[in-house]
Short mmCIF file of C-alpha atoms in Angstrom, two decimals:
data_model
loop_
_atom_site.label_atom_id
_atom_site.label_comp_id
_atom_site.label_asym_id
_atom_site.label_seq_id
_atom_site.Cartn_x
_atom_site.Cartn_y
_atom_site.Cartn_z
CA MET A 1 33.85 -44.57 -5.22
CA PHE A 2 36.52 -47.67 -6.26
CA ASN A 3 37.19 -50.18 -8.54
CA SER A 4 38.71 -54.42 -8.46
CA GLU A 5 42.48 -52.46 -8.71
CA ASP A 6 41.76 -50.24 -6.01
CA LEU A 7 40.62 -53.20 -3.91
CA LYS A 8 43.47 -55.70 -4.42
CA VAL A 9 45.62 -51.73 -3.74
CA PHE A 10 43.82 -52.25 -0.73
CA ALA A 11 44.44 -56.03 0.47
CA GLU A 12 47.96 -55.65 -0.44
CA ARG A 13 48.73 -52.03 2.35
CA GLY A 14 46.13 -53.95 4.39
CA ILE A 15 43.68 -51.59 4.19
CA THR A 16 39.01 -53.37 3.96
CA PRO A 17 37.45 -51.65 1.03
CA GLU A 18 34.76 -49.83 4.80
CA GLN A 19 38.18 -48.52 6.51
CA ALA A 20 38.72 -46.31 3.64
CA THR A 21 34.95 -45.24 2.33
CA ARG A 22 35.78 -43.73 6.26
CA GLN A 23 38.55 -41.99 5.11
CA MET A 24 37.17 -40.18 2.15
CA SER A 25 33.17 -39.73 4.20
CA ARG A 26 35.86 -38.14 6.35
CA TYR A 27 36.39 -35.49 4.60
CA ASP A 28 32.98 -34.70 3.90
CA THR A 29 32.10 -34.71 7.61
CA GLY A 30 35.15 -33.26 8.27
CA PHE A 31 36.60 -33.50 12.68
CA GLU A 32 34.76 -31.75 15.21
CA TRP A 33 36.84 -28.21 16.75
CA LEU A 34 37.62 -29.82 20.54
CA ASP A 35 36.08 -27.94 23.15
CA VAL A 36 39.50 -26.57 25.03
CA LEU A 37 38.79 -24.65 28.39
CA SER A 38 42.21 -23.33 28.79
CA ALA A 39 46.17 -23.39 28.28
CA ALA A 40 47.07 -26.14 31.50
CA THR A 41 49.37 -23.71 33.64
CA PRO A 42 52.02 -24.23 37.00
CA SER A 43 48.58 -22.86 38.36
CA ARG A 44 46.69 -25.41 36.88
CA GLY A 45 47.54 -28.81 35.25
CA ILE A 46 51.75 -28.00 35.06
CA LYS A 47 53.63 -29.58 37.57
CA VAL A 48 55.95 -27.57 39.51
CA PHE A 49 58.68 -30.10 41.06
CA SER A 50 59.28 -28.73 44.70
CA GLU A 51 62.26 -30.92 46.03
CA ASN A 52 60.37 -33.35 47.90
CA ASP A 53 57.92 -33.41 44.57
CA LYS A 54 62.22 -34.86 43.24
CA LYS A 55 62.93 -37.05 46.38
CA GLU A 56 59.54 -38.68 45.50
CA ALA A 57 59.75 -39.32 41.94
CA PHE A 58 63.26 -39.93 42.22
CA ASN A 59 62.96 -43.19 44.95
CA ALA A 60 60.45 -44.51 43.25
CA PHE A 61 62.59 -44.89 39.67
CA VAL A 62 65.76 -46.69 41.44
CA SER A 63 63.67 -48.40 43.34
CA ASN A 64 61.46 -50.02 40.93
CA SER A 65 62.16 -53.25 38.25
CA LEU A 66 59.27 -52.34 35.90
CA LYS A 67 61.01 -53.12 31.97
CA VAL A 68 61.93 -49.09 30.64
CA THR A 69 61.96 -49.54 26.18
CA LYS A 70 63.52 -46.17 24.67
CA PHE A 71 61.29 -45.29 22.18
CA VAL A 72 62.87 -42.83 18.87
CA PRO A 73 60.18 -41.42 16.00
CA ALA A 74 63.02 -41.41 13.38
CA SER A 75 61.75 -41.67 9.58
CA GLY A 76 61.72 -38.91 9.25
CA ALA A 77 64.39 -37.46 6.57
CA ALA A 78 66.68 -35.03 7.07
CA SER A 79 65.94 -32.73 3.99
CA ARG A 80 64.19 -29.71 6.14
CA MET A 81 66.90 -29.55 8.31
CA PHE A 82 68.77 -28.67 5.32
CA ARG A 83 66.69 -26.43 3.87
CA ASP A 84 67.78 -23.51 3.30
CA LEU A 85 71.08 -25.12 1.69
CA PHE A 86 69.09 -26.65 -0.61
CA ASN A 87 67.63 -23.08 -1.49
CA VAL A 88 71.08 -22.19 -2.48
CA LEU A 89 72.02 -24.61 -4.75
CA GLU A 90 68.73 -24.52 -6.53
CA SER A 91 68.91 -20.89 -7.50
CA GLY A 92 72.67 -20.54 -7.25
CA GLU A 93 73.19 -18.09 -5.25
CA MET A 94 75.47 -17.34 -1.90
CA SER A 95 73.10 -16.63 0.85
CA GLU A 96 74.01 -15.32 3.92
CA TYR A 97 73.39 -18.42 5.28
CA GLY A 98 75.38 -20.02 3.18
CA ARG A 99 78.30 -17.77 4.42
CA ASN A 100 77.70 -18.58 7.69
CA PHE A 101 77.21 -21.88 7.17
CA THR A 102 80.34 -22.49 5.73
CA SER A 103 82.60 -20.60 7.03
CA ARG A 104 82.04 -22.42 9.98
CA ILE A 105 82.33 -25.72 8.33
CA LYS A 106 85.81 -27.18 10.43
CA ASP A 107 83.08 -26.46 14.20
CA PHE A 108 80.15 -29.79 11.88
CA ALA A 109 81.43 -32.57 13.66
CA PHE A 110 80.38 -34.22 9.58
CA TYR A 111 84.78 -32.53 8.32
CA THR A 112 87.07 -33.87 7.56
CA PRO A 113 89.34 -32.19 5.31
CA GLU A 114 89.03 -34.78 2.99
CA MET A 115 86.44 -34.24 1.60
CA PHE A 116 86.52 -30.19 2.16
CA ASP A 117 89.64 -27.88 2.25
CA GLY A 118 90.75 -26.53 -0.82
CA CYS A 119 86.57 -26.61 -1.71
CA THR A 120 84.64 -23.63 -2.65
CA PRO A 121 81.75 -22.71 -0.78
CA MET A 122 79.16 -23.48 -3.53
CA GLU A 123 81.00 -27.24 -3.19
CA ILE A 124 81.10 -27.13 0.40
CA ILE A 125 77.43 -27.12 0.17
CA ASP A 126 77.37 -29.34 -3.24
CA LYS A 127 79.45 -32.56 -0.89
CA VAL A 128 76.80 -31.59 2.14
CA LEU A 129 74.32 -32.85 0.76
CA ASN A 130 74.53 -34.31 -2.52
CA ASP A 131 75.17 -38.31 -3.22
CA SER A 132 78.70 -36.38 -4.38
CA GLY A 133 79.59 -36.30 -1.05
CA LEU A 134 77.71 -37.45 2.72
CA GLY A 135 74.29 -37.53 0.27
CA TYR A 136 73.45 -35.83 3.99
CA GLY A 137 69.95 -34.08 1.85
CA SER A 138 68.01 -37.19 1.17
CA LYS A 139 69.74 -39.41 4.22
CA PRO A 140 67.33 -39.28 8.04
CA LYS A 141 68.45 -36.91 11.14
CA GLY A 142 69.67 -40.13 12.60
CA GLN A 143 72.63 -41.93 10.03
CA LEU A 144 73.90 -38.45 10.43
CA LEU A 145 77.09 -37.10 12.85
CA PHE A 146 76.00 -34.44 15.65
CA HIS A 147 78.51 -34.63 18.06
CA ARG A 148 83.21 -34.54 17.90
CA TYR A 149 84.32 -35.64 20.61
CA SER A 150 88.32 -35.68 21.08
CA ASP A 151 89.23 -39.09 20.14
CA ASP A 152 85.58 -39.77 18.42
CA VAL A 153 82.74 -38.61 16.02
CA ARG A 154 79.41 -39.92 17.14
CA THR A 155 75.23 -39.97 15.54
CA ALA A 156 72.10 -38.48 16.39
CA PHE A 157 71.62 -42.77 17.11
CA GLU A 158 75.03 -43.56 18.42
CA GLU A 159 74.02 -40.82 21.44
CA HIS A 160 70.55 -42.13 21.71
CA LEU A 161 72.52 -45.25 22.56
CA VAL A 162 74.33 -43.31 25.51
CA GLU A 163 71.32 -41.73 26.86
CA GLY A 164 69.94 -45.50 27.38
CA ALA A 165 72.78 -46.85 29.00
CA LEU A 166 72.52 -44.08 31.95
CA TYR A 167 69.20 -44.86 32.44
CA ALA A 168 66.93 -47.45 31.14
CA LYS A 169 69.43 -50.42 32.38
CA MET A 170 67.23 -53.12 33.89
CA ASN A 171 68.59 -56.03 36.09
CA ASP A 172 70.13 -57.53 33.09
CA GLY A 173 72.23 -54.98 31.56
CA THR A 174 70.27 -55.39 28.86
CA ILE A 175 68.54 -51.75 27.06
CA SER A 176 65.99 -51.61 25.42
CA ILE A 177 65.08 -49.21 22.18
CA VAL A 178 63.14 -49.77 19.42
CA VAL A 179 63.61 -46.54 16.00
CA SER A 180 60.47 -46.38 13.69
CA VAL A 181 62.21 -45.68 10.63
CA SER A 182 61.02 -45.59 6.62
CA PRO A 183 61.46 -48.51 4.44
CA GLU A 184 64.52 -46.80 2.59
CA HIS A 185 66.56 -46.30 5.46
CA LEU A 186 66.08 -49.52 7.24
CA GLU A 187 69.06 -51.03 6.07
CA GLY A 188 70.66 -48.17 6.35
CA PHE A 189 70.29 -47.58 9.92
CA LYS A 190 70.89 -51.89 10.41
CA ASP A 191 74.41 -51.48 9.39
CA LEU A 192 74.83 -48.43 11.58
CA SER A 193 73.69 -50.24 15.22
CA GLU A 194 75.81 -53.11 14.09
CA SER A 195 79.25 -51.01 13.33
CA VAL A 196 78.64 -48.79 16.65
CA LYS A 197 76.57 -50.97 19.35
CA GLY A 198 79.80 -53.11 20.39
CA ARG A 199 81.97 -49.80 21.28
CA TYR A 200 78.86 -48.62 23.72
CA GLU A 201 78.14 -51.81 25.24
CA GLN A 202 81.91 -52.37 26.20
CA ARG A 203 82.33 -48.56 27.28
CA TYR A 204 78.95 -48.60 29.64
CA GLY A 205 78.87 -52.49 30.39
CA VAL A 206 75.90 -52.88 28.78
CA LYS A 207 74.26 -54.64 25.83
CA TYR A 208 71.53 -53.48 23.84
CA SER A 209 68.78 -54.90 22.60
CA ILE A 210 67.98 -52.84 19.86
CA ASN A 211 64.85 -53.51 17.23
CA PHE A 212 63.87 -51.16 14.04
CA THR A 213 59.98 -50.86 13.77
CA LEU A 214 58.23 -49.83 10.41
CA GLN A 215 55.12 -47.68 9.71
CA SER A 216 52.66 -50.10 8.39
CA PRO A 217 50.85 -49.34 5.32
CA SER A 218 47.13 -49.81 6.45
CA THR A 219 48.10 -46.31 8.29
CA ASP A 220 48.24 -44.56 4.94
CA THR A 221 45.38 -42.22 4.10
CA ILE A 222 43.52 -41.42 0.47
CA ALA A 223 44.60 -38.09 -0.66
CA ALA A 224 41.13 -36.47 -1.43
CA THR A 225 41.00 -34.06 -4.65
CA GLU A 226 39.57 -30.67 -3.54
CA ASP A 227 35.98 -31.71 -4.29
CA ASN A 228 36.35 -34.99 -1.89
CA LYS A 229 36.93 -37.25 -4.50
CA PRO A 230 39.25 -39.79 -4.88
CA PHE A 231 42.15 -38.20 -6.05
CA ARG A 232 43.64 -40.61 -9.03
CA LYS A 233 47.46 -40.75 -10.41
CA GLU A 234 47.86 -39.86 -13.93
CA ASP A 235 48.57 -43.61 -14.62
CA GLY A 236 44.46 -43.42 -13.15
CA THR A 237 45.22 -44.77 -9.70
CA LEU A 238 45.25 -43.83 -5.90
CA LEU A 239 47.49 -41.51 -4.45
CA PHE A 240 48.43 -43.30 -0.54
CA ARG A 241 50.43 -40.13 1.92
CA PRO A 242 51.56 -41.20 5.39
CA GLY A 243 48.87 -40.50 8.48
CA GLY A 244 51.58 -38.35 10.41
CA HIS A 245 52.71 -39.97 13.10
CA GLY A 246 49.79 -40.92 14.45
CA ALA A 247 50.02 -44.54 13.18
CA LEU A 248 52.80 -45.18 15.58
CA ILE A 249 50.44 -45.43 18.49
CA GLN A 250 50.21 -49.18 16.44
CA ASN A 251 54.44 -49.64 16.60
CA VAL A 252 54.40 -48.20 20.28
CA ASN A 253 51.99 -50.95 20.71
CA GLU A 254 54.03 -53.44 19.65
CA ILE A 255 56.35 -53.09 22.34
CA ASP A 256 56.68 -55.91 25.20
CA SER A 257 57.40 -53.60 28.54
CA ASP A 258 56.37 -52.18 31.14
CA ILE A 259 57.12 -48.11 30.88
CA VAL A 260 57.93 -46.96 27.21
CA VAL A 261 59.68 -43.68 26.84
CA ILE A 262 59.85 -41.41 23.66
CA LYS A 263 61.62 -38.72 22.95
CA ASN A 264 62.43 -37.77 19.36
CA ILE A 265 65.44 -38.80 17.43
CA ASP A 266 67.55 -35.07 16.98
CA ASN A 267 66.45 -34.21 20.73
CA VAL A 268 70.11 -34.99 21.34
CA VAL A 269 73.46 -33.35 23.70
CA LYS A 270 76.50 -34.01 23.75
CA GLU A 271 77.14 -36.17 26.93
CA ASP A 272 78.99 -33.38 28.72
CA PHE A 273 75.73 -31.79 29.01
CA ILE A 274 73.64 -34.41 29.31
CA GLU A 275 73.41 -34.79 33.70
CA GLN A 276 70.12 -32.66 33.29
CA THR A 277 68.01 -34.78 30.37
CA LEU A 278 69.36 -37.87 32.59
CA ILE A 279 67.67 -36.66 36.01
CA TRP A 280 64.55 -35.13 34.47
CA LYS A 281 64.22 -38.81 32.55
CA LYS A 282 64.43 -40.47 36.04
CA LEU A 283 62.78 -38.48 37.85
CA LEU A 284 59.24 -38.28 34.93
CA ILE A 285 59.37 -41.95 34.68
CA GLY A 286 59.22 -41.45 38.67
CA LYS A 287 56.49 -39.64 38.78
CA LEU A 288 54.63 -42.43 36.62
CA ILE A 289 55.39 -45.00 38.61
CA LEU A 290 53.70 -42.84 42.03
CA LEU A 291 50.77 -42.57 38.84
CA ARG A 292 50.26 -46.13 38.21
CA GLU A 293 50.84 -47.56 41.70
CA ARG A 294 48.19 -46.05 42.94
CA CYS A 295 45.50 -46.06 39.51
CA PHE A 296 45.60 -50.40 40.26
CA ASP A 297 46.42 -49.30 43.61
CA TYR A 298 42.90 -47.40 43.78
CA ILE A 299 41.20 -50.27 41.35
CA ALA A 300 42.93 -53.03 43.81
CA ARG A 301 40.26 -50.97 47.18
CA LEU A 302 37.50 -49.38 44.70
CA ASP A 303 36.42 -53.92 43.16
CA ARG A 304 37.42 -54.94 46.97
CA VAL A 305 34.17 -51.70 48.53
CA LEU A 306 32.20 -52.99 45.61
CA LYS A 307 31.68 -56.57 46.59
CA ILE A 308 31.31 -54.95 50.47
CA GLY A 309 28.91 -52.93 48.77
CA CYS A 310 29.16 -50.44 52.03
CA LYS A 311 27.52 -47.63 50.31
CA ASP A 312 29.13 -45.08 52.77
CA ASP A 313 32.06 -47.09 51.49
CA ILE A 314 31.80 -46.52 48.46
CA VAL A 315 31.10 -42.88 48.27
CA ALA A 316 33.22 -41.62 50.60
CA LEU A 317 35.95 -43.58 48.09
CA CYS A 318 34.79 -42.53 45.58
CA LYS A 319 35.07 -38.72 46.35
CA GLU A 320 38.63 -39.69 47.71
CA ILE A 321 39.72 -40.98 44.09
CA SER A 322 37.60 -37.99 42.59
CA VAL A 323 39.92 -35.99 44.01
CA PHE A 324 43.08 -38.07 43.19
CA MET A 325 41.99 -37.43 39.55
CA ASP A 326 41.68 -33.48 39.58
CA GLU A 327 44.60 -33.17 40.81
CA GLN A 328 47.21 -35.70 38.63
CA PHE A 329 45.54 -35.64 35.88
CA CYS A 330 43.36 -32.46 36.60
CA ILE A 331 39.61 -35.19 35.63
CA THR A 332 37.15 -33.56 36.70
CA LEU A 333 33.82 -35.40 36.15
CA PRO A 334 30.10 -33.53 35.43
CA GLU A 335 28.28 -33.08 39.43
CA THR A 336 25.27 -35.22 36.83
CA ILE A 337 26.64 -38.23 37.14
CA PRO A 338 24.10 -40.68 39.10
CA TYR A 339 25.84 -42.18 42.23
CA GLU A 340 24.80 -45.95 40.52
CA VAL A 341 27.20 -45.44 37.27
CA LEU A 342 30.10 -43.87 39.23
CA PRO A 343 31.91 -45.71 40.80
CA ALA A 344 32.35 -47.44 37.41
CA LEU A 345 33.23 -44.63 35.74
CA LEU A 346 36.06 -44.19 38.22
CA ARG A 347 37.17 -47.33 37.95
CA ALA A 348 36.79 -47.28 33.82
CA LYS A 349 39.43 -43.73 34.49
CA LEU A 350 41.54 -45.54 36.18
CA ASP A 351 42.52 -48.48 33.96
CA ARG A 352 44.07 -46.95 31.21
CA PRO A 353 46.76 -46.42 29.98
CA VAL A 354 48.89 -43.05 31.82
CA ARG A 355 51.37 -41.08 30.55
CA VAL A 356 53.78 -38.05 32.07
CA CYS A 357 54.98 -35.59 29.47
CA GLY A 358 57.82 -32.94 30.12
CA MET A 359 56.79 -29.39 29.07
CA VAL A 360 59.69 -26.79 28.38
CA ARG A 361 58.62 -23.18 29.47
CA ASN A 362 58.27 -21.20 26.25
CA GLN A 363 60.64 -19.71 24.36
CA GLY A 364 58.46 -19.56 21.14
CA GLU A 365 59.30 -22.20 19.38
CA PRO A 366 57.02 -24.08 16.91
CA GLY A 367 55.11 -27.11 17.78
CA GLY A 368 52.68 -28.44 19.83
CA GLY A 369 50.82 -26.86 24.26
CA PRO A 370 49.35 -28.22 26.10
CA PHE A 371 46.46 -27.21 27.32
CA ILE A 372 43.17 -28.39 29.36
CA VAL A 373 39.78 -29.75 27.68
CA LYS A 374 36.42 -30.83 28.07
CA ASP A 375 35.82 -34.56 26.05
CA ALA A 376 32.96 -35.79 24.86
CA ASP A 377 31.32 -37.65 27.81
CA GLY A 378 31.66 -34.27 29.88
CA CYS A 379 34.87 -35.04 31.85
CA THR A 380 37.85 -32.95 31.27
CA SER A 381 41.70 -34.07 29.88
CA LEU A 382 45.05 -32.34 29.86
CA GLN A 383 45.72 -32.54 26.43
CA ILE A 384 48.33 -31.83 23.77
CA LEU A 385 47.26 -29.49 20.72
CA GLU A 386 48.65 -28.00 17.82
CA SER A 387 47.55 -25.13 16.56
CA VAL A 388 45.10 -26.84 13.45
CA GLU A 389 43.22 -28.16 15.81
CA LEU A 390 42.07 -25.34 17.49
CA ASN A 391 38.91 -23.64 16.01
CA PRO A 392 40.59 -20.48 14.15
CA SER A 393 36.76 -18.52 13.89
CA ASP A 394 36.99 -18.90 17.35
CA PRO A 395 37.14 -15.85 19.26
CA ARG A 396 37.28 -18.01 23.31
CA THR A 397 39.69 -20.53 21.58
CA ALA A 398 42.13 -18.15 19.02
CA GLY A 399 44.02 -16.94 21.62
CA LEU A 400 45.02 -20.05 23.51
CA PHE A 401 48.51 -20.54 23.08
CA ALA A 402 49.41 -16.87 22.97
CA SER A 403 47.92 -17.22 26.05
CA GLY A 404 50.52 -20.67 27.41
CA THR A 405 53.12 -20.44 28.86
CA HIS A 406 54.65 -23.53 28.14
CA PHE A 407 54.87 -26.49 24.53
CA ASN A 408 55.96 -29.43 24.13
CA PRO A 409 59.00 -31.05 23.78
CA VAL A 410 58.20 -34.21 22.95
CA ASP A 411 59.53 -35.55 26.70
CA LEU A 412 57.11 -37.94 27.21
CA VAL A 413 57.43 -41.07 29.45
CA CYS A 414 54.20 -44.13 29.50
CA SER A 415 52.62 -46.55 31.38
CA ILE A 416 51.08 -48.84 29.29
CA THR A 417 50.23 -51.59 31.29
CA GLY A 418 47.30 -52.33 33.91
CA ALA A 419 47.19 -54.06 37.40
CA ASP A 420 47.37 -57.47 36.55
CA GLY A 421 50.86 -56.81 34.29
CA SER A 422 48.90 -57.22 31.38
CA LYS A 423 49.17 -54.67 28.14
CA TYR A 424 47.32 -52.54 27.16
CA ASP A 425 44.94 -52.15 23.78
CA LEU A 426 46.35 -49.21 22.50
CA SER A 427 44.11 -47.84 19.83
CA ARG A 428 41.40 -48.58 22.05
CA PHE A 429 42.88 -45.07 23.53
CA VAL A 430 42.78 -43.56 20.15
CA ASN A 431 39.99 -40.47 19.97
CA GLU A 432 39.38 -40.70 15.72
CA GLU A 433 37.87 -37.32 16.26
CA ALA A 434 41.72 -35.94 16.64
CA GLY A 435 42.27 -36.18 12.64
CA PHE A 436 43.04 -33.41 10.69
CA ILE A 437 42.55 -32.11 6.61
CA SER A 438 46.04 -30.28 5.59
CA SER A 439 45.48 -28.50 1.62
CA LYS A 440 49.01 -30.84 0.29
CA SER A 441 49.89 -30.64 -3.97
CA TYR A 442 50.81 -33.31 -6.02
CA GLU A 443 52.78 -32.68 -8.74
CA GLY A 444 51.75 -29.23 -8.95
CA ARG A 445 47.78 -30.37 -8.51
CA LYS A 446 46.81 -29.07 -5.17
CA LEU A 447 44.95 -32.49 -2.60
CA LYS A 448 43.47 -32.24 0.83
CA ALA A 449 45.12 -34.90 3.30
CA LEU A 450 44.06 -37.01 5.72
CA GLU A 451 46.05 -36.83 9.14
CA LEU A 452 45.51 -39.56 11.92
CA PRO A 453 45.21 -37.92 15.27
CA GLY A 454 48.81 -37.38 16.15
CA LEU A 455 50.66 -40.06 18.48
CA TRP A 456 51.01 -37.91 21.23
CA ASN A 457 48.24 -36.20 20.26
CA GLY A 458 44.13 -38.15 19.45
CA ALA A 459 46.56 -41.26 19.40
CA MET A 460 47.11 -40.65 24.04
CA SER A 461 44.19 -38.57 23.72
CA ASN A 462 42.00 -41.05 26.56
CA TRP A 463 45.49 -42.13 28.37
CA ASN A 464 45.55 -40.88 31.92
CA THR A 465 48.33 -37.20 32.26
CA THR A 466 50.85 -35.57 33.49
CA PHE A 467 52.24 -32.39 32.94
CA VAL A 468 56.06 -30.87 34.76
CA GLU A 469 57.38 -27.99 34.29
CA VAL A 470 61.01 -30.03 33.05
CA PRO A 471 64.32 -27.67 32.54
CA LEU A 472 64.84 -26.50 28.62
CA ILE A 473 68.38 -27.91 28.91
CA THR A 474 66.85 -30.96 28.20
CA PHE A 475 65.47 -29.64 24.72
CA ASN A 476 68.14 -29.64 22.56
CA PRO A 477 66.40 -30.23 18.53
CA VAL A 478 67.37 -30.03 15.78
CA LYS A 479 65.99 -28.72 13.15
CA THR A 480 68.65 -26.34 11.24
CA VAL A 481 71.91 -28.04 9.99
CA ALA A 482 72.42 -23.97 12.18
CA ASP A 483 71.97 -25.97 15.90
CA LEU A 484 74.91 -27.83 15.66
CA LEU A 485 77.07 -25.11 16.39
CA ARG A 486 74.12 -24.19 19.36
CA LYS A 487 76.82 -25.14 22.48
CA GLU A 488 74.78 -27.70 23.29
CA HIS A 489 75.89 -28.76 20.50
CA LEU A 490 79.76 -28.12 19.92
CA GLY A 491 80.76 -28.27 23.39
#
């Protein structure tokens, strides 16, 4: 299947021959469909905070001294954001979308009179997209000017610096931020960071520790032909494809922090609208702290009663832990589990990374949703699933997305250290069975692509998970350039 040149390429990329062989066998075997029981809803699976819940979570946030790091996935190019404008240039025909865009060019933060005044609509689009002007069609979203202020304009990257300063400051005044970028945009991000961070350090009285991380080539996957053979380019070399955002679990695994906050690069607002975002970020972190402390406490109590060996005490504590796991994480254990293995099973379930995920009321936005599934060990758990992970031929699961009340805005706070302060090896908690195979093309030839379990999907499948309803104002993605004309971005 592989030749000597292939093996050299594997070595350069950090892929073992065994891993490559396993990838190819996946095209033959596929992935098992998940056993999805129901959508998570406020009646079961999604917590709607009471005023008392908010108070407890906020108090936990303000009293904590844990290290918090912002992790911002920012590898993608902004080309999809401008897809409709690219269509105008390629067709040579102005569309209604293009007319609306050019008629409001002065409303965008990237507008300058020098660049755009006197231009025809077609010239405006060309200058926005191509290197003769702004070159936004080939830049990443993080480097685009999103917001205009009375005395300034800010990129999406800068808005994350502002957000971090307002909730993630450690006792020494440091803000820790890790941004995942693609290799071709690394220098651009470094230059942007160096040119702007001093301004925000002075304004907010903080010190930024900003690190850029690259997705490892070892996480790329080998493309396959339609008959499941290695896909080779015209020159005979293998075609590798990015494994998807699930590969970023390795980047998160390298972060030295107690808590990691994950939010996409384009989900920002003007500072005028940031108050609710900050409030809910603090509440989610506070809830996470409360949950991890209870997990640690139960582990310690379980170890103590097991050491003493009193069966009645062990049974009583196991019941208490089971109720906690069910109420907080929707983890229910099979009734057939024998007493002899129950304490060890509960301890293993407690001793895992924890995440609290904000969930927004369904507004018809694309993306994954919250579900309750039955795992391979017979226990139930909360999972964020994409539509491709549900069996379309199963009538029981076909309507689950339609019945969901909430969707995933990618608003996660994650605890990645254990009771002793040591970091979990996050690779141990990935569900390797949660990937999927998609159909793509390369230079007009059809191919199959292997997608790794998504970062907030299968890559965190074996974490303890809580879903919390958050208000829509906390979710303001920029999927198309027209989204920048929403009030949360215009002001």
